[in-house]
């Protein structure tokens, strides 16, 4: 029986992707790797019920702290020792306060540690484990913010840019191994991460991202933008000279 591993087990987008995968692979086990949250028993039970209703045979939670860098390899190896993981979804990350991020050393370091350093380390561990089992797919949740970084969120964008470049090229390095990598680049998604922020054009629901991601996996893609118009838009963005791009404040 195959298993879906979600790293970032509280991510709204990540959970939606797991549900969409279960629609295609009903009966799979699900492992949610997430930071412990005291007093969240009812919420976690509701998530487990939701995933079982979507087709999960079992739902298991394991402790995962993105900032505990030294624990990631052992966690991945422990999960793979007990499960044959068909899909690993890397969906953890933080947005942070964008003005604080470029003026506060600790805030900047934390944002880059979680979004870049931890994501890369987890990717290396997942790649090694999947190569040993001879198959699998890694779905890495990136962002259009990392494709052409803007002034308004440049620390977050830079952290996602590094993560994006790593996973895109991890897929190249794994060619012929039986392991695939899909990089998912959404724009604004209506989840708790952006709750309370000003409205953003082209905001999509987590379920739309999930459908696009699983559809891209089925078509053998290595990257998918959500909404799809961001693909050509980002290609054009790279043609804009920096002296003009720097005037954009959004």
PDB file of C-alpha atoms in Angstrom:
ATOM      1  CA  UNK A   1       0.000   0.000   0.000  1.00  0.00           C
ATOM      2  CA  UNK A   2       1.353   3.426  -0.916  1.00  0.00           C
ATOM      3  CA  UNK A   3       1.713   6.395   1.417  1.00  0.00           C
ATOM      4  CA  UNK A   4       1.412  10.139   0.930  1.00  0.00           C
ATOM      5  CA  UNK A   5       3.742  12.152   3.169  1.00  0.00           C
ATOM      6  CA  UNK A   6       2.890  15.794   3.817  1.00  0.00           C
ATOM      7  CA  UNK A   7       5.681  17.891   5.298  1.00  0.00           C
ATOM      8  CA  UNK A   8       3.877  20.903   6.661  1.00  0.00           C
ATOM      9  CA  UNK A   9       0.896  18.950   7.881  1.00  0.00           C
ATOM     10  CA  UNK A  10      -1.147  22.045   8.720  1.00  0.00           C
ATOM     11  CA  UNK A  11      -0.750  23.686   5.303  1.00  0.00           C
ATOM     12  CA  UNK A  12      -4.105  24.405   3.683  1.00  0.00           C
ATOM     13  CA  UNK A  13      -2.617  23.962   0.217  1.00  0.00           C
ATOM     14  CA  UNK A  14      -0.716  20.858   1.257  1.00  0.00           C
ATOM     15  CA  UNK A  15      -3.830  19.215   2.689  1.00  0.00           C
ATOM     16  CA  UNK A  16      -5.792  20.067  -0.456  1.00  0.00           C
ATOM     17  CA  UNK A  17      -3.076  18.412  -2.579  1.00  0.00           C
ATOM     18  CA  UNK A  18      -3.216  15.310  -0.373  1.00  0.00           C
ATOM     19  CA  UNK A  19      -6.999  15.146  -0.812  1.00  0.00           C
ATOM     20  CA  UNK A  20      -6.630  15.459  -4.578  1.00  0.00           C
ATOM     21  CA  UNK A  21      -4.009  12.682  -4.577  1.00  0.00           C
ATOM     22  CA  UNK A  22      -6.372  10.489  -2.555  1.00  0.00           C
ATOM     23  CA  UNK A  23      -9.018  10.982  -5.224  1.00  0.00           C
ATOM     24  CA  UNK A  24      -6.595   9.299  -7.629  1.00  0.00           C
ATOM     25  CA  UNK A  25      -5.037   6.846  -5.134  1.00  0.00           C
ATOM     26  CA  UNK A  26      -7.821   5.932  -2.726  1.00  0.00           C
ATOM     27  CA  UNK A  27      -6.741   3.604   0.065  1.00  0.00           C
ATOM     28  CA  UNK A  28      -3.334   5.206   0.542  1.00  0.00           C
ATOM     29  CA  UNK A  29      -1.962   5.856   4.000  1.00  0.00           C
ATOM     30  CA  UNK A  30      -1.272   9.479   4.934  1.00  0.00           C
ATOM     31  CA  UNK A  31       1.518  10.740   7.187  1.00  0.00           C
ATOM     32  CA  UNK A  32       1.270  14.345   8.369  1.00  0.00           C
ATOM     33  CA  UNK A  33       4.591  15.812   9.509  1.00  0.00           C
ATOM     34  CA  UNK A  34       3.756  18.902  11.533  1.00  0.00           C
ATOM     35  CA  UNK A  35       4.831  21.027  14.455  1.00  0.00           C
ATOM     36  CA  UNK A  36       3.095  19.958  17.699  1.00  0.00           C
ATOM     37  CA  UNK A  37       0.383  22.399  18.748  1.00  0.00           C
ATOM     38  CA  UNK A  38      -0.952  22.023  22.308  1.00  0.00           C
ATOM     39  CA  UNK A  39      -4.712  22.251  22.554  1.00  0.00           C
ATOM     40  CA  UNK A  40      -5.306  21.442  18.885  1.00  0.00           C
ATOM     41  CA  UNK A  41      -6.660  17.916  19.398  1.00  0.00           C
ATOM     42  CA  UNK A  42     -10.123  18.715  18.040  1.00  0.00           C
ATOM     43  CA  UNK A  43      -8.700  20.462  14.971  1.00  0.00           C
ATOM     44  CA  UNK A  44      -6.315  17.585  14.271  1.00  0.00           C
ATOM     45  CA  UNK A  45      -9.061  14.997  14.674  1.00  0.00           C
ATOM     46  CA  UNK A  46     -11.192  16.939  12.184  1.00  0.00           C
ATOM     47  CA  UNK A  47      -8.333  16.945   9.666  1.00  0.00           C
ATOM     48  CA  UNK A  48      -7.875  13.190  10.072  1.00  0.00           C
ATOM     49  CA  UNK A  49     -11.622  12.622   9.572  1.00  0.00           C
ATOM     50  CA  UNK A  50     -11.544  14.821   6.468  1.00  0.00           C
ATOM     51  CA  UNK A  51      -8.667  12.823   4.963  1.00  0.00           C
ATOM     52  CA  UNK A  52     -10.279   9.478   5.754  1.00  0.00           C
ATOM     53  CA  UNK A  53     -13.456  10.720   4.096  1.00  0.00           C
ATOM     54  CA  UNK A  54     -11.343  11.621   1.053  1.00  0.00           C
ATOM     55  CA  UNK A  55     -10.038   8.053   0.823  1.00  0.00           C
ATOM     56  CA  UNK A  56      -7.151   7.677   3.270  1.00  0.00           C
ATOM     57  CA  UNK A  57      -6.819   4.202   4.781  1.00  0.00           C
ATOM     58  CA  UNK A  58      -4.958   5.553   7.817  1.00  0.00           C
ATOM     59  CA  UNK A  59      -3.850   9.001   8.981  1.00  0.00           C
ATOM     60  CA  UNK A  60      -0.760   9.305  11.155  1.00  0.00           C
ATOM     61  CA  UNK A  61       0.890  12.415  12.581  1.00  0.00           C
ATOM     62  CA  UNK A  62       4.604  12.761  13.309  1.00  0.00           C
ATOM     63  CA  UNK A  63       6.381  15.688  14.930  1.00  0.00           C
ATOM     64  CA  UNK A  64       8.237  17.964  12.527  1.00  0.00           C
ATOM     65  CA  UNK A  65       9.890  21.298  13.233  1.00  0.00           C
ATOM     66  CA  UNK A  66      11.241  23.050  10.136  1.00  0.00           C
ATOM     67  CA  UNK A  67      13.699  25.008  12.265  1.00  0.00           C
ATOM     68  CA  UNK A  68      15.180  21.858  13.837  1.00  0.00           C
ATOM     69  CA  UNK A  69      17.465  21.282  10.867  1.00  0.00           C
ATOM     70  CA  UNK A  70      19.379  18.401  12.418  1.00  0.00           C
ATOM     71  CA  UNK A  71      16.236  16.295  12.825  1.00  0.00           C
ATOM     72  CA  UNK A  72      15.003  16.256   9.237  1.00  0.00           C
ATOM     73  CA  UNK A  73      17.020  13.409   7.746  1.00  0.00           C
ATOM     74  CA  UNK A  74      16.198  11.063  10.632  1.00  0.00           C
ATOM     75  CA  UNK A  75      12.500  11.917  10.360  1.00  0.00           C
ATOM     76  CA  UNK A  76      12.403  11.181   6.633  1.00  0.00           C
ATOM     77  CA  UNK A  77      14.347   7.935   7.065  1.00  0.00           C
ATOM     78  CA  UNK A  78      12.044   6.809   9.892  1.00  0.00           C
ATOM     79  CA  UNK A  79       8.911   7.389   7.794  1.00  0.00           C
ATOM     80  CA  UNK A  80      10.381   5.588   4.785  1.00  0.00           C
ATOM     81  CA  UNK A  81      11.462   2.667   6.979  1.00  0.00           C
ATOM     82  CA  UNK A  82       7.787   2.034   7.795  1.00  0.00           C
ATOM     83  CA  UNK A  83       6.098   3.152   4.574  1.00  0.00           C
ATOM     84  CA  UNK A  84       6.541   3.006   0.825  1.00  0.00           C
ATOM     85  CA  UNK A  85       6.040   6.694   0.083  1.00  0.00           C
ATOM     86  CA  UNK A  86       4.600   7.254  -3.371  1.00  0.00           C
ATOM     87  CA  UNK A  87       4.231  11.042  -2.981  1.00  0.00           C
ATOM     88  CA  UNK A  88       5.953  13.518  -0.677  1.00  0.00           C
ATOM     89  CA  UNK A  89       4.456  17.011  -0.558  1.00  0.00           C
ATOM     90  CA  UNK A  90       6.806  19.735   0.728  1.00  0.00           C
ATOM     91  CA  UNK A  91       4.421  22.452   1.856  1.00  0.00           C
ATOM     92  CA  UNK A  92       5.849  24.073   4.964  1.00  0.00           C
ATOM     93  CA  UNK A  93       6.842  27.716   4.936  1.00  0.00           C
ATOM     94  CA  UNK A  94       6.283  31.103   6.543  1.00  0.00           C
ATOM     95  CA  UNK A  95       5.377  34.464   5.048  1.00  0.00           C
ATOM     96  CA  UNK A  96       6.376  36.746   7.891  1.00  0.00           C
ATOM     97  CA  UNK A  97       6.109  40.513   8.126  1.00  0.00           C
ATOM     98  CA  UNK A  98       7.679  41.802   4.938  1.00  0.00           C
ATOM     99  CA  UNK A  99       8.980  45.088   6.304  1.00  0.00           C
ATOM    100  CA  UNK A 100      10.357  43.450   9.434  1.00  0.00           C
ATOM    101  CA  UNK A 101      12.024  40.788   7.299  1.00  0.00           C
ATOM    102  CA  UNK A 102      14.501  43.209   5.742  1.00  0.00           C
ATOM    103  CA  UNK A 103      15.116  45.294   8.871  1.00  0.00           C
ATOM    104  CA  UNK A 104      15.399  42.618  11.566  1.00  0.00           C
ATOM    105  CA  UNK A 105      18.267  40.115  11.403  1.00  0.00           C
ATOM    106  CA  UNK A 106      16.521  37.389  13.394  1.00  0.00           C
ATOM    107  CA  UNK A 107      13.294  37.678  11.378  1.00  0.00           C
ATOM    108  CA  UNK A 108      15.222  37.481   8.100  1.00  0.00           C
ATOM    109  CA  UNK A 109      17.247  34.493   9.240  1.00  0.00           C
ATOM    110  CA  UNK A 110      14.164  32.620  10.427  1.00  0.00           C
ATOM    111  CA  UNK A 111      12.329  33.208   7.158  1.00  0.00           C
ATOM    112  CA  UNK A 112      15.267  31.975   5.078  1.00  0.00           C
ATOM    113  CA  UNK A 113      15.923  29.040   7.427  1.00  0.00           C
ATOM    114  CA  UNK A 114      12.379  27.725   7.095  1.00  0.00           C
ATOM    115  CA  UNK A 115      11.675  28.517   3.448  1.00  0.00           C
ATOM    116  CA  UNK A 116      15.112  27.782   1.981  1.00  0.00           C
ATOM    117  CA  UNK A 117      17.546  25.896   4.217  1.00  0.00           C
ATOM    118  CA  UNK A 118      15.016  23.496   5.712  1.00  0.00           C
ATOM    119  CA  UNK A 119      13.307  22.930   2.370  1.00  0.00           C
ATOM    120  CA  UNK A 120      16.603  22.074   0.681  1.00  0.00           C
ATOM    121  CA  UNK A 121      17.649  19.700   3.447  1.00  0.00           C
ATOM    122  CA  UNK A 122      14.304  17.933   3.375  1.00  0.00           C
ATOM    123  CA  UNK A 123      14.575  17.659  -0.410  1.00  0.00           C
ATOM    124  CA  UNK A 124      17.995  16.007  -0.197  1.00  0.00           C
ATOM    125  CA  UNK A 125      16.678  13.517   2.365  1.00  0.00           C
ATOM    126  CA  UNK A 126      13.556  12.751   0.311  1.00  0.00           C
ATOM    127  CA  UNK A 127      15.566  12.282  -2.873  1.00  0.00           C
ATOM    128  CA  UNK A 128      17.908   9.804  -1.182  1.00  0.00           C
ATOM    129  CA  UNK A 129      15.037   7.832   0.360  1.00  0.00           C
ATOM    130  CA  UNK A 130      13.068   7.676  -2.885  1.00  0.00           C
ATOM    131  CA  UNK A 131      16.131   6.659  -4.871  1.00  0.00           C
ATOM    132  CA  UNK A 132      16.606   3.740  -2.475  1.00  0.00           C
ATOM    133  CA  UNK A 133      13.030   2.567  -3.016  1.00  0.00           C
ATOM    134  CA  UNK A 134      13.332   3.181  -6.760  1.00  0.00           C
ATOM    135  CA  UNK A 135      10.272   5.332  -7.292  1.00  0.00           C
ATOM    136  CA  UNK A 136       8.247   8.262  -6.033  1.00  0.00           C
ATOM    137  CA  UNK A 137       7.222  11.840  -6.671  1.00  0.00           C
ATOM    138  CA  UNK A 138       8.118  14.987  -4.768  1.00  0.00           C
ATOM    139  CA  UNK A 139       5.695  17.916  -4.976  1.00  0.00           C
ATOM    140  CA  UNK A 140       7.407  21.133  -3.847  1.00  0.00           C
ATOM    141  CA  UNK A 141       5.217  24.114  -3.037  1.00  0.00           C
ATOM    142  CA  UNK A 142       7.043  27.203  -4.298  1.00  0.00           C
ATOM    143  CA  UNK A 143       5.570  30.599  -5.245  1.00  0.00           C
ATOM    144  CA  UNK A 144       5.477  33.021  -8.151  1.00  0.00           C
ATOM    145  CA  UNK A 145       7.029  35.444  -5.654  1.00  0.00           C
ATOM    146  CA  UNK A 146      10.293  33.577  -6.143  1.00  0.00           C
ATOM    147  CA  UNK A 147      10.302  33.696  -9.950  1.00  0.00           C
ATOM    148  CA  UNK A 148      10.973  37.439 -10.286  1.00  0.00           C
ATOM    149  CA  UNK A 149      11.444  38.923  -6.844  1.00  0.00           C
ATOM    150  CA  UNK A 150       9.697  42.219  -6.079  1.00  0.00           C
ATOM    151  CA  UNK A 151      10.463  44.963  -3.571  1.00  0.00           C
ATOM    152  CA  UNK A 152       7.210  44.413  -1.672  1.00  0.00           C
ATOM    153  CA  UNK A 153       8.220  40.965  -0.391  1.00  0.00           C
ATOM    154  CA  UNK A 154      11.818  40.541  -1.482  1.00  0.00           C
ATOM    155  CA  UNK A 155      13.086  38.558   1.526  1.00  0.00           C
ATOM    156  CA  UNK A 156      10.233  36.070   1.217  1.00  0.00           C
ATOM    157  CA  UNK A 157      10.656  36.063  -2.565  1.00  0.00           C
ATOM    158  CA  UNK A 158      14.399  35.444  -2.281  1.00  0.00           C
ATOM    159  CA  UNK A 159      13.818  32.553   0.122  1.00  0.00           C
ATOM    160  CA  UNK A 160      11.322  30.977  -2.270  1.00  0.00           C
ATOM    161  CA  UNK A 161      13.602  31.627  -5.244  1.00  0.00           C
ATOM    162  CA  UNK A 162      16.345  29.517  -3.682  1.00  0.00           C
ATOM    163  CA  UNK A 163      13.901  26.761  -2.823  1.00  0.00           C
ATOM    164  CA  UNK A 164      12.397  26.848  -6.316  1.00  0.00           C
ATOM    165  CA  UNK A 165      15.770  26.645  -8.060  1.00  0.00           C
ATOM    166  CA  UNK A 166      16.817  23.719  -5.874  1.00  0.00           C
ATOM    167  CA  UNK A 167      13.734  21.586  -6.523  1.00  0.00           C
ATOM    168  CA  UNK A 168      13.605  22.384 -10.223  1.00  0.00           C
ATOM    169  CA  UNK A 169      17.173  21.154 -10.620  1.00  0.00           C
ATOM    170  CA  UNK A 170      16.688  18.276  -8.199  1.00  0.00           C
ATOM    171  CA  UNK A 171      14.259  16.939 -10.767  1.00  0.00           C
ATOM    172  CA  UNK A 172      16.981  17.201 -13.408  1.00  0.00           C
ATOM    173  CA  UNK A 173      19.495  15.418 -11.173  1.00  0.00           C
ATOM    174  CA  UNK A 174      17.010  12.595 -10.493  1.00  0.00           C
ATOM    175  CA  UNK A 175      16.263  11.922 -14.174  1.00  0.00           C
ATOM    176  CA  UNK A 176      16.288   8.186 -14.846  1.00  0.00           C
ATOM    177  CA  UNK A 177      16.054   7.230 -11.168  1.00  0.00           C
ATOM    178  CA  UNK A 178      12.313   6.629 -11.087  1.00  0.00           C
ATOM    179  CA  UNK A 179      11.834   9.715  -8.921  1.00  0.00           C
ATOM    180  CA  UNK A 180      10.063  12.804 -10.232  1.00  0.00           C
ATOM    181  CA  UNK A 181       9.864  16.359  -8.920  1.00  0.00           C
ATOM    182  CA  UNK A 182       7.082  18.848  -9.547  1.00  0.00           C
ATOM    183  CA  UNK A 183       7.493  22.512  -8.589  1.00  0.00           C
ATOM    184  CA  UNK A 184       4.175  24.253  -7.924  1.00  0.00           C
ATOM    185  CA  UNK A 185       4.166  28.052  -8.294  1.00  0.00           C
ATOM    186  CA  UNK A 186       0.913  29.589  -7.078  1.00  0.00           C
ATOM    187  CA  UNK A 187       0.192  33.237  -6.685  1.00  0.00           C
ATOM    188  CA  UNK A 188      -1.922  34.359  -3.725  1.00  0.00           C
ATOM    189  CA  UNK A 189      -3.965  31.516  -2.251  1.00  0.00           C
ATOM    190  CA  UNK A 190      -6.906  31.996   0.101  1.00  0.00           C
ATOM    191  CA  UNK A 191      -5.483  30.245   3.180  1.00  0.00           C
ATOM    192  CA  UNK A 192      -4.595  31.269   6.708  1.00  0.00           C
ATOM    193  CA  UNK A 193      -1.147  32.421   5.554  1.00  0.00           C
ATOM    194  CA  UNK A 194      -2.574  35.563   3.934  1.00  0.00           C
ATOM    195  CA  UNK A 195      -5.576  36.031   6.217  1.00  0.00           C
ATOM    196  CA  UNK A 196      -5.914  39.682   7.148  1.00  0.00           C
ATOM    197  CA  UNK A 197      -3.759  40.933   4.266  1.00  0.00           C
ATOM    198  CA  UNK A 198      -5.029  43.339   1.621  1.00  0.00           C
ATOM    199  CA  UNK A 199      -6.895  41.645  -1.255  1.00  0.00           C
ATOM    200  CA  UNK A 200      -4.628  40.443  -4.081  1.00  0.00           C
ATOM    201  CA  UNK A 201      -5.596  40.098  -7.738  1.00  0.00           C
ATOM    202  CA  UNK A 202      -5.952  36.555  -9.098  1.00  0.00           C
ATOM    203  CA  UNK A 203      -6.238  35.004  -5.636  1.00  0.00           C
ATOM    204  CA  UNK A 204      -7.209  31.339  -5.961  1.00  0.00           C
ATOM    205  CA  UNK A 205      -8.525  28.662  -3.618  1.00  0.00           C
ATOM    206  CA  UNK A 206      -6.316  25.868  -2.286  1.00  0.00           C
ATOM    207  CA  UNK A 207      -8.418  23.317  -4.171  1.00  0.00           C
ATOM    208  CA  UNK A 208      -7.567  24.992  -7.484  1.00  0.00           C
ATOM    209  CA  UNK A 209      -3.859  24.691  -6.704  1.00  0.00           C
ATOM    210  CA  UNK A 210      -4.357  21.037  -5.780  1.00  0.00           C
ATOM    211  CA  UNK A 211      -6.163  20.187  -9.011  1.00  0.00           C
ATOM    212  CA  UNK A 212      -3.473  21.917 -11.056  1.00  0.00           C
ATOM    213  CA  UNK A 213      -0.676  20.148  -9.175  1.00  0.00           C
ATOM    214  CA  UNK A 214      -2.098  16.649  -9.511  1.00  0.00           C
ATOM    215  CA  UNK A 215      -3.010  17.297 -13.134  1.00  0.00           C
ATOM    216  CA  UNK A 216       0.561  18.419 -13.825  1.00  0.00           C
ATOM    217  CA  UNK A 217       1.893  15.244 -12.190  1.00  0.00           C
ATOM    218  CA  UNK A 218      -0.321  13.127 -14.415  1.00  0.00           C
ATOM    219  CA  UNK A 219       0.948  14.979 -17.497  1.00  0.00           C
ATOM    220  CA  UNK A 220       4.595  14.556 -16.498  1.00  0.00           C
ATOM    221  CA  UNK A 221       5.252  18.271 -15.989  1.00  0.00           C
ATOM    222  CA  UNK A 222       8.128  19.584 -13.889  1.00  0.00           C
ATOM    223  CA  UNK A 223       6.575  22.972 -13.064  1.00  0.00           C
ATOM    224  CA  UNK A 224       3.047  24.369 -12.915  1.00  0.00           C
ATOM    225  CA  UNK A 225       1.799  27.932 -12.332  1.00  0.00           C
ATOM    226  CA  UNK A 226      -1.541  28.656 -10.660  1.00  0.00           C
ATOM    227  CA  UNK A 227      -3.426  30.339 -12.185  1.00  0.00           C
ATOM    228  CA  UNK A 228      -1.930  29.239 -15.490  1.00  0.00           C
ATOM    229  CA  UNK A 229      -1.660  32.793 -16.837  1.00  0.00           C
ATOM    230  CA  UNK A 230       1.225  33.348 -14.418  1.00  0.00           C
ATOM    231  CA  UNK A 231       3.382  31.104 -16.613  1.00  0.00           C
ATOM    232  CA  UNK A 232       3.618  33.487 -19.581  1.00  0.00           C
ATOM    233  CA  UNK A 233       3.370  36.480 -17.231  1.00  0.00           C
ATOM    234  CA  UNK A 234       6.506  35.408 -15.347  1.00  0.00           C
ATOM    235  CA  UNK A 235       8.316  34.720 -18.614  1.00  0.00           C
ATOM    236  CA  UNK A 236       7.566  38.280 -19.676  1.00  0.00           C
ATOM    237  CA  UNK A 237       8.551  39.605 -16.246  1.00  0.00           C
ATOM    238  CA  UNK A 238      12.091  38.339 -16.792  1.00  0.00           C
ATOM    239  CA  UNK A 239      12.337  40.591 -19.852  1.00  0.00           C
ATOM    240  CA  UNK A 240      11.640  43.752 -17.848  1.00  0.00           C
ATOM    241  CA  UNK A 241      14.892  45.639 -17.127  1.00  0.00           C
ATOM    242  CA  UNK A 242      15.753  45.935 -13.444  1.00  0.00           C
ATOM    243  CA  UNK A 243      15.645  49.739 -13.553  1.00  0.00           C
ATOM    244  CA  UNK A 244      11.942  49.463 -14.457  1.00  0.00           C
ATOM    245  CA  UNK A 245      11.162  46.439 -12.293  1.00  0.00           C
ATOM    246  CA  UNK A 246      12.494  48.204  -9.212  1.00  0.00           C
ATOM    247  CA  UNK A 247       9.790  50.874  -9.546  1.00  0.00           C
ATOM    248  CA  UNK A 248       7.059  48.309  -8.866  1.00  0.00           C
ATOM    249  CA  UNK A 249       5.905  48.522  -5.266  1.00  0.00           C
ATOM    250  CA  UNK A 250       3.413  45.666  -5.264  1.00  0.00           C
TER     251      UNK A 250
END
